[in-house]
C-alpha cells in the first residue's frame, strides 16, 4: 500500500517509490533490493523448509534497525551466487568459521549452531551472560597474521601484533574492522570456510579460492549464552 498523505507528510524529507508491490523510501536504495528479494522468497518459501527458516533473517535485511552497544546479534555472510551466501558465523577452537558442522559450544540451551555476538566500545565479544570476562575477538593484520580473525578466552592475552578494537557496524548493520571487510576461505576443518579480515592478502594463511564478502549483523533479542571451545 502506498503511504498515506499524512504519513508522507511526517517524512517530508523522503521520496517514496515502489519495490515490487511495496513502497520504500528513496533514501535507502540498498534496502529496496532486499525488500524485493524478501518478497520473492516469501512467495516460494511456502514449499521450501530451508527458505522458510531463513525468512526471519531476510526480513531483517529489508527493515532498517539500529544495533547499539550491548545488543546481541548473529553475523551472516553475504556473497551472491556462492556457497557462503546467507551462511551464519560459527565460533570454535578460538577461530571463526562459516558452515562449520558442529561448534561443540557449551550453551544454556540447545544451540542452533550459530555464534552470538555483541559490540562494546569498539570491541567484539561472544555472548556469555555467565562470565564477567567474556571471550573477545581479535584481528592480526601483521605480515605473519595476514588478517587472522579469532578470539581469546577469559584472561588470556591477545596474540602478539593483534588488535581488539575498531569493530563497527555501518548504517546497514554491515560489520567492518577499522574500515576493512572480510574474507571466507574454503577447505577448513569439517569442510567449513575459515573467516579472515581483509589485510591486503588475497588468499591469507596459504589458502586458495578465498572470497570477499559483506558481513551483516542480524539482531537477536533472544540470545543463547554459550562458551565456545578454545
PDB file of C-alpha atoms in Angstrom:
ATOM      1  CA  UNK A   1       0.000   0.000   0.000  1.00  0.00           C
ATOM      2  CA  UNK A   2       1.276   3.440  -0.877  1.00  0.00           C
ATOM      3  CA  UNK A   3       1.930   5.641   2.196  1.00  0.00           C
ATOM      4  CA  UNK A   4      -0.922   7.970   3.043  1.00  0.00           C
ATOM      5  CA  UNK A   5      -0.574  11.704   2.560  1.00  0.00           C
ATOM      6  CA  UNK A   6      -0.403  12.032   6.342  1.00  0.00           C
ATOM      7  CA  UNK A   7       2.427   9.539   6.757  1.00  0.00           C
ATOM      8  CA  UNK A   8       4.247  11.025   3.810  1.00  0.00           C
ATOM      9  CA  UNK A   9       3.955  14.464   5.359  1.00  0.00           C
ATOM     10  CA  UNK A  10       5.502  13.177   8.557  1.00  0.00           C
ATOM     11  CA  UNK A  11       8.504  12.151   6.480  1.00  0.00           C
ATOM     12  CA  UNK A  12       8.619  15.072   4.092  1.00  0.00           C
ATOM     13  CA  UNK A  13      12.339  14.629   3.509  1.00  0.00           C
ATOM     14  CA  UNK A  14      11.762  11.192   1.970  1.00  0.00           C
ATOM     15  CA  UNK A  15      10.752  10.291  -1.583  1.00  0.00           C
ATOM     16  CA  UNK A  16       8.699   7.134  -1.937  1.00  0.00           C
ATOM     17  CA  UNK A  17       8.816   4.603  -4.748  1.00  0.00           C
ATOM     18  CA  UNK A  18       7.822   1.027  -5.389  1.00  0.00           C
ATOM     19  CA  UNK A  19       9.928  -2.045  -4.596  1.00  0.00           C
ATOM     20  CA  UNK A  20       7.833  -4.801  -6.118  1.00  0.00           C
ATOM     21  CA  UNK A  21       4.408  -4.270  -4.584  1.00  0.00           C
ATOM     22  CA  UNK A  22       5.852  -2.426  -1.579  1.00  0.00           C
ATOM     23  CA  UNK A  23       6.572   1.284  -1.151  1.00  0.00           C
ATOM     24  CA  UNK A  24      10.032   2.146   0.163  1.00  0.00           C
ATOM     25  CA  UNK A  25      11.779   5.422   0.861  1.00  0.00           C
ATOM     26  CA  UNK A  26      14.144   6.689  -1.782  1.00  0.00           C
ATOM     27  CA  UNK A  27      16.942   7.422   0.689  1.00  0.00           C
ATOM     28  CA  UNK A  28      17.828   3.724   1.087  1.00  0.00           C
ATOM     29  CA  UNK A  29      18.195   2.154  -2.383  1.00  0.00           C
ATOM     30  CA  UNK A  30      20.199  -0.746  -0.976  1.00  0.00           C
ATOM     31  CA  UNK A  31      17.163  -1.665   1.114  1.00  0.00           C
ATOM     32  CA  UNK A  32      14.966  -1.756  -1.986  1.00  0.00           C
ATOM     33  CA  UNK A  33      16.790  -4.758  -3.407  1.00  0.00           C
ATOM     34  CA  UNK A  34      16.486  -6.535  -0.065  1.00  0.00           C
ATOM     35  CA  UNK A  35      12.742  -5.851   0.022  1.00  0.00           C
ATOM     36  CA  UNK A  36      12.270  -7.226  -3.491  1.00  0.00           C
ATOM     37  CA  UNK A  37      14.210 -10.405  -2.763  1.00  0.00           C
ATOM     38  CA  UNK A  38      12.411 -10.899   0.541  1.00  0.00           C
ATOM     39  CA  UNK A  39       9.035 -10.654  -1.195  1.00  0.00           C
ATOM     40  CA  UNK A  40      10.111 -13.166  -3.820  1.00  0.00           C
ATOM     41  CA  UNK A  41      11.387 -15.597  -1.199  1.00  0.00           C
ATOM     42  CA  UNK A  42       8.198 -15.309   0.832  1.00  0.00           C
ATOM     43  CA  UNK A  43       6.262 -16.359  -2.264  1.00  0.00           C
ATOM     44  CA  UNK A  44       8.294 -19.552  -2.771  1.00  0.00           C
ATOM     45  CA  UNK A  45       9.118 -20.408   0.851  1.00  0.00           C
ATOM     46  CA  UNK A  46       5.706 -21.995   1.469  1.00  0.00           C
ATOM     47  CA  UNK A  47       7.016 -25.174  -0.172  1.00  0.00           C
ATOM     48  CA  UNK A  48      10.638 -24.899   0.943  1.00  0.00           C
ATOM     49  CA  UNK A  49      11.509 -25.506   4.597  1.00  0.00           C
ATOM     50  CA  UNK A  50      15.095 -24.215   4.311  1.00  0.00           C
ATOM     51  CA  UNK A  51      13.991 -20.888   2.890  1.00  0.00           C
ATOM     52  CA  UNK A  52      11.241 -20.658   5.473  1.00  0.00           C
ATOM     53  CA  UNK A  53      13.867 -20.959   8.218  1.00  0.00           C
ATOM     54  CA  UNK A  54      15.853 -18.095   6.662  1.00  0.00           C
ATOM     55  CA  UNK A  55      12.963 -15.665   6.401  1.00  0.00           C
ATOM     56  CA  UNK A  56      13.356 -14.005   9.847  1.00  0.00           C
ATOM     57  CA  UNK A  57      16.918 -13.019   8.965  1.00  0.00           C
ATOM     58  CA  UNK A  58      15.926 -11.925   5.469  1.00  0.00           C
ATOM     59  CA  UNK A  59      13.179  -9.702   6.783  1.00  0.00           C
ATOM     60  CA  UNK A  60      15.861  -8.047   8.925  1.00  0.00           C
ATOM     61  CA  UNK A  61      17.720  -7.167   5.735  1.00  0.00           C
ATOM     62  CA  UNK A  62      14.722  -5.272   4.422  1.00  0.00           C
ATOM     63  CA  UNK A  63      13.937  -3.229   7.507  1.00  0.00           C
ATOM     64  CA  UNK A  64      16.103  -0.522   8.990  1.00  0.00           C
ATOM     65  CA  UNK A  65      17.206  -1.375  12.517  1.00  0.00           C
ATOM     66  CA  UNK A  66      19.861   0.157  14.702  1.00  0.00           C
ATOM     67  CA  UNK A  67      22.043  -2.213  16.703  1.00  0.00           C
ATOM     68  CA  UNK A  68      23.576  -0.431  19.662  1.00  0.00           C
ATOM     69  CA  UNK A  69      26.422  -1.293  22.025  1.00  0.00           C
ATOM     70  CA  UNK A  70      25.398  -4.248  24.160  1.00  0.00           C
ATOM     71  CA  UNK A  71      22.717  -5.518  21.759  1.00  0.00           C
ATOM     72  CA  UNK A  72      23.185  -9.154  20.793  1.00  0.00           C
ATOM     73  CA  UNK A  73      23.268 -10.252  17.168  1.00  0.00           C
ATOM     74  CA  UNK A  74      24.236 -13.029  14.790  1.00  0.00           C
ATOM     75  CA  UNK A  75      26.515 -12.479  11.808  1.00  0.00           C
ATOM     76  CA  UNK A  76      25.623 -13.588   8.298  1.00  0.00           C
ATOM     77  CA  UNK A  77      27.804 -13.728   5.171  1.00  0.00           C
ATOM     78  CA  UNK A  78      26.547 -12.028   2.013  1.00  0.00           C
ATOM     79  CA  UNK A  79      28.175 -13.103  -1.256  1.00  0.00           C
ATOM     80  CA  UNK A  80      25.723 -13.682  -4.099  1.00  0.00           C
ATOM     81  CA  UNK A  81      25.936 -16.896  -6.138  1.00  0.00           C
ATOM     82  CA  UNK A  82      28.369 -18.560  -3.732  1.00  0.00           C
ATOM     83  CA  UNK A  83      28.377 -21.363  -1.177  1.00  0.00           C
ATOM     84  CA  UNK A  84      28.657 -18.864   1.677  1.00  0.00           C
ATOM     85  CA  UNK A  85      25.672 -16.639   0.826  1.00  0.00           C
ATOM     86  CA  UNK A  86      23.419 -16.306   3.907  1.00  0.00           C
ATOM     87  CA  UNK A  87      25.735 -18.574   5.976  1.00  0.00           C
ATOM     88  CA  UNK A  88      25.824 -17.790   9.697  1.00  0.00           C
ATOM     89  CA  UNK A  89      29.085 -17.284  11.580  1.00  0.00           C
ATOM     90  CA  UNK A  90      30.295 -20.103  13.833  1.00  0.00           C
ATOM     91  CA  UNK A  91      32.913 -19.965  16.608  1.00  0.00           C
ATOM     92  CA  UNK A  92      35.128 -22.874  17.654  1.00  0.00           C
ATOM     93  CA  UNK A  93      38.738 -23.625  18.565  1.00  0.00           C
ATOM     94  CA  UNK A  94      39.460 -19.899  19.067  1.00  0.00           C
ATOM     95  CA  UNK A  95      38.638 -19.239  15.399  1.00  0.00           C
ATOM     96  CA  UNK A  96      35.660 -18.124  13.319  1.00  0.00           C
ATOM     97  CA  UNK A  97      34.039 -20.149  10.535  1.00  0.00           C
ATOM     98  CA  UNK A  98      31.163 -20.415   8.099  1.00  0.00           C
ATOM     99  CA  UNK A  99      29.250 -23.663   7.590  1.00  0.00           C
ATOM    100  CA  UNK A 100      31.023 -25.464  10.410  1.00  0.00           C
ATOM    101  CA  UNK A 101      29.108 -28.724  11.058  1.00  0.00           C
ATOM    102  CA  UNK A 102      29.488 -28.557  14.864  1.00  0.00           C
ATOM    103  CA  UNK A 103      30.631 -25.745  17.180  1.00  0.00           C
ATOM    104  CA  UNK A 104      30.644 -28.019  20.259  1.00  0.00           C
ATOM    105  CA  UNK A 105      29.956 -24.961  22.402  1.00  0.00           C
ATOM    106  CA  UNK A 106      28.604 -25.235  25.948  1.00  0.00           C
ATOM    107  CA  UNK A 107      25.325 -23.302  25.952  1.00  0.00           C
ATOM    108  CA  UNK A 108      22.441 -22.544  28.311  1.00  0.00           C
ATOM    109  CA  UNK A 109      20.020 -24.111  25.835  1.00  0.00           C
ATOM    110  CA  UNK A 110      20.316 -26.211  22.704  1.00  0.00           C
ATOM    111  CA  UNK A 111      22.434 -24.370  20.148  1.00  0.00           C
ATOM    112  CA  UNK A 112      21.285 -23.737  16.582  1.00  0.00           C
ATOM    113  CA  UNK A 113      24.935 -23.784  15.505  1.00  0.00           C
ATOM    114  CA  UNK A 114      25.297 -20.019  15.169  1.00  0.00           C
ATOM    115  CA  UNK A 115      27.560 -17.838  17.306  1.00  0.00           C
ATOM    116  CA  UNK A 116      26.066 -14.811  19.071  1.00  0.00           C
ATOM    117  CA  UNK A 117      27.992 -11.551  19.343  1.00  0.00           C
ATOM    118  CA  UNK A 118      27.782  -8.051  20.771  1.00  0.00           C
ATOM    119  CA  UNK A 119      29.785  -4.837  20.493  1.00  0.00           C
ATOM    120  CA  UNK A 120      31.108  -2.754  23.361  1.00  0.00           C
ATOM    121  CA  UNK A 121      33.364   0.303  22.972  1.00  0.00           C
ATOM    122  CA  UNK A 122      34.676  -0.913  19.617  1.00  0.00           C
ATOM    123  CA  UNK A 123      35.358  -4.436  20.856  1.00  0.00           C
ATOM    124  CA  UNK A 124      33.538  -7.502  19.520  1.00  0.00           C
ATOM    125  CA  UNK A 125      32.571 -10.212  22.006  1.00  0.00           C
ATOM    126  CA  UNK A 126      30.930 -13.626  22.067  1.00  0.00           C
ATOM    127  CA  UNK A 127      27.801 -13.547  24.186  1.00  0.00           C
ATOM    128  CA  UNK A 128      28.058 -15.295  27.562  1.00  0.00           C
ATOM    129  CA  UNK A 129      25.883 -13.896  30.338  1.00  0.00           C
ATOM    130  CA  UNK A 130      27.547 -16.179  32.898  1.00  0.00           C
ATOM    131  CA  UNK A 131      31.002 -14.611  32.664  1.00  0.00           C
ATOM    132  CA  UNK A 132      32.361 -11.244  33.723  1.00  0.00           C
ATOM    133  CA  UNK A 133      35.310 -11.803  31.361  1.00  0.00           C
ATOM    134  CA  UNK A 134      33.752 -12.898  28.050  1.00  0.00           C
ATOM    135  CA  UNK A 135      35.501 -14.292  25.015  1.00  0.00           C
ATOM    136  CA  UNK A 136      36.740 -11.428  22.839  1.00  0.00           C
ATOM    137  CA  UNK A 137      37.509 -11.279  19.124  1.00  0.00           C
ATOM    138  CA  UNK A 138      40.881 -10.130  17.788  1.00  0.00           C
ATOM    139  CA  UNK A 139      42.488  -9.463  14.422  1.00  0.00           C
ATOM    140  CA  UNK A 140      46.141  -9.910  13.430  1.00  0.00           C
ATOM    141  CA  UNK A 141      46.859  -7.848  10.311  1.00  0.00           C
ATOM    142  CA  UNK A 142      50.642  -8.198  10.542  1.00  0.00           C
ATOM    143  CA  UNK A 143      52.716  -9.919   7.871  1.00  0.00           C
ATOM    144  CA  UNK A 144      52.562 -13.088   9.929  1.00  0.00           C
ATOM    145  CA  UNK A 145      48.872 -12.905  10.781  1.00  0.00           C
ATOM    146  CA  UNK A 146      47.624 -11.787   7.329  1.00  0.00           C
ATOM    147  CA  UNK A 147      44.219 -10.933   8.799  1.00  0.00           C
ATOM    148  CA  UNK A 148      43.801 -13.790  11.257  1.00  0.00           C
ATOM    149  CA  UNK A 149      40.395 -13.486  12.952  1.00  0.00           C
ATOM    150  CA  UNK A 150      39.970 -15.318  16.247  1.00  0.00           C
ATOM    151  CA  UNK A 151      39.040 -14.961  19.892  1.00  0.00           C
ATOM    152  CA  UNK A 152      40.584 -15.226  23.324  1.00  0.00           C
ATOM    153  CA  UNK A 153      39.029 -16.736  26.430  1.00  0.00           C
ATOM    154  CA  UNK A 154      38.896 -15.255  29.918  1.00  0.00           C
ATOM    155  CA  UNK A 155      42.093 -13.544  30.992  1.00  0.00           C
ATOM    156  CA  UNK A 156      44.034 -14.980  28.048  1.00  0.00           C
ATOM    157  CA  UNK A 157      46.239 -12.297  26.500  1.00  0.00           C
ATOM    158  CA  UNK A 158      45.689 -11.266  22.912  1.00  0.00           C
ATOM    159  CA  UNK A 159      48.275 -12.724  20.499  1.00  0.00           C
ATOM    160  CA  UNK A 160      51.289 -10.631  19.584  1.00  0.00           C
ATOM    161  CA  UNK A 161      50.560  -7.983  16.911  1.00  0.00           C
ATOM    162  CA  UNK A 162      46.814  -8.440  17.285  1.00  0.00           C
ATOM    163  CA  UNK A 163      44.168  -5.731  17.666  1.00  0.00           C
ATOM    164  CA  UNK A 164      40.863  -5.892  19.515  1.00  0.00           C
ATOM    165  CA  UNK A 165      39.154  -2.604  18.811  1.00  0.00           C
ATOM    166  CA  UNK A 166      37.652  -0.575  15.937  1.00  0.00           C
ATOM    167  CA  UNK A 167      34.943  -3.097  15.059  1.00  0.00           C
ATOM    168  CA  UNK A 168      31.843  -1.204  13.994  1.00  0.00           C
ATOM    169  CA  UNK A 169      28.509  -1.538  12.200  1.00  0.00           C
ATOM    170  CA  UNK A 170      27.575   0.835   9.393  1.00  0.00           C
ATOM    171  CA  UNK A 171      24.120   2.223   8.594  1.00  0.00           C
ATOM    172  CA  UNK A 172      23.105  -1.110   7.054  1.00  0.00           C
ATOM    173  CA  UNK A 173      24.435  -3.115  10.034  1.00  0.00           C
ATOM    174  CA  UNK A 174      27.389  -4.399   7.998  1.00  0.00           C
ATOM    175  CA  UNK A 175      30.428  -5.192  10.147  1.00  0.00           C
ATOM    176  CA  UNK A 176      33.906  -3.859   9.429  1.00  0.00           C
ATOM    177  CA  UNK A 177      37.196  -3.774  11.294  1.00  0.00           C
ATOM    178  CA  UNK A 178      38.935  -0.407  11.057  1.00  0.00           C
ATOM    179  CA  UNK A 179      37.176   0.013   7.715  1.00  0.00           C
ATOM    180  CA  UNK A 180      38.286  -3.374   6.364  1.00  0.00           C
ATOM    181  CA  UNK A 181      35.957  -6.115   5.175  1.00  0.00           C
ATOM    182  CA  UNK A 182      36.158  -9.893   5.465  1.00  0.00           C
ATOM    183  CA  UNK A 183      37.213 -12.985   3.516  1.00  0.00           C
ATOM    184  CA  UNK A 184      35.991 -16.578   3.642  1.00  0.00           C
ATOM    185  CA  UNK A 185      38.469 -19.306   2.692  1.00  0.00           C
ATOM    186  CA  UNK A 186      37.335 -22.862   1.818  1.00  0.00           C
ATOM    187  CA  UNK A 187      38.662 -26.272   2.811  1.00  0.00           C
ATOM    188  CA  UNK A 188      38.939 -25.641   6.539  1.00  0.00           C
ATOM    189  CA  UNK A 189      38.024 -28.172   9.251  1.00  0.00           C
ATOM    190  CA  UNK A 190      34.918 -30.232   8.568  1.00  0.00           C
ATOM    191  CA  UNK A 191      34.565 -28.678   5.127  1.00  0.00           C
ATOM    192  CA  UNK A 192      33.920 -25.261   6.675  1.00  0.00           C
ATOM    193  CA  UNK A 193      35.171 -21.868   5.497  1.00  0.00           C
ATOM    194  CA  UNK A 194      37.611 -20.009   7.738  1.00  0.00           C
ATOM    195  CA  UNK A 195      36.899 -16.297   8.220  1.00  0.00           C
ATOM    196  CA  UNK A 196      39.626 -13.659   7.914  1.00  0.00           C
ATOM    197  CA  UNK A 197      39.759  -9.877   7.960  1.00  0.00           C
ATOM    198  CA  UNK A 198      40.927  -8.387   4.681  1.00  0.00           C
ATOM    199  CA  UNK A 199      44.527  -7.246   5.201  1.00  0.00           C
ATOM    200  CA  UNK A 200      45.712  -6.866   1.621  1.00  0.00           C
ATOM    201  CA  UNK A 201      46.358 -10.583   1.090  1.00  0.00           C
ATOM    202  CA  UNK A 202      44.080 -12.238  -1.475  1.00  0.00           C
ATOM    203  CA  UNK A 203      44.483 -15.761  -0.052  1.00  0.00           C
ATOM    204  CA  UNK A 204      45.744 -15.492   3.549  1.00  0.00           C
ATOM    205  CA  UNK A 205      47.204 -18.345   5.550  1.00  0.00           C
ATOM    206  CA  UNK A 206      48.205 -20.335   2.473  1.00  0.00           C
ATOM    207  CA  UNK A 207      44.567 -20.810   1.486  1.00  0.00           C
ATOM    208  CA  UNK A 208      43.216 -20.831  -2.060  1.00  0.00           C
ATOM    209  CA  UNK A 209      39.942 -19.626  -3.510  1.00  0.00           C
ATOM    210  CA  UNK A 210      39.113 -17.120  -0.771  1.00  0.00           C
ATOM    211  CA  UNK A 211      36.031 -14.956  -1.314  1.00  0.00           C
ATOM    212  CA  UNK A 212      35.410 -11.388  -0.270  1.00  0.00           C
ATOM    213  CA  UNK A 213      32.062 -10.881   1.435  1.00  0.00           C
ATOM    214  CA  UNK A 214      29.871  -8.463   3.305  1.00  0.00           C
ATOM    215  CA  UNK A 215      29.064  -9.395   6.901  1.00  0.00           C
ATOM    216  CA  UNK A 216      25.580  -8.447   8.044  1.00  0.00           C
ATOM    217  CA  UNK A 217      24.597  -8.256  11.725  1.00  0.00           C
ATOM    218  CA  UNK A 218      21.085  -9.550  12.433  1.00  0.00           C
ATOM    219  CA  UNK A 219      19.749  -8.513  15.819  1.00  0.00           C
ATOM    220  CA  UNK A 220      18.948 -11.381  18.183  1.00  0.00           C
ATOM    221  CA  UNK A 221      16.608 -10.445  21.035  1.00  0.00           C
ATOM    222  CA  UNK A 222      16.594 -13.974  22.472  1.00  0.00           C
ATOM    223  CA  UNK A 223      20.301 -14.872  22.619  1.00  0.00           C
ATOM    224  CA  UNK A 224      21.705 -18.205  23.727  1.00  0.00           C
ATOM    225  CA  UNK A 225      24.541 -17.794  26.225  1.00  0.00           C
ATOM    226  CA  UNK A 226      27.492 -20.007  25.221  1.00  0.00           C
ATOM    227  CA  UNK A 227      31.141 -20.699  25.953  1.00  0.00           C
ATOM    228  CA  UNK A 228      32.960 -21.581  22.751  1.00  0.00           C
ATOM    229  CA  UNK A 229      35.854 -24.038  22.506  1.00  0.00           C
ATOM    230  CA  UNK A 230      39.480 -22.941  22.703  1.00  0.00           C
TER     231      UNK A 230
END
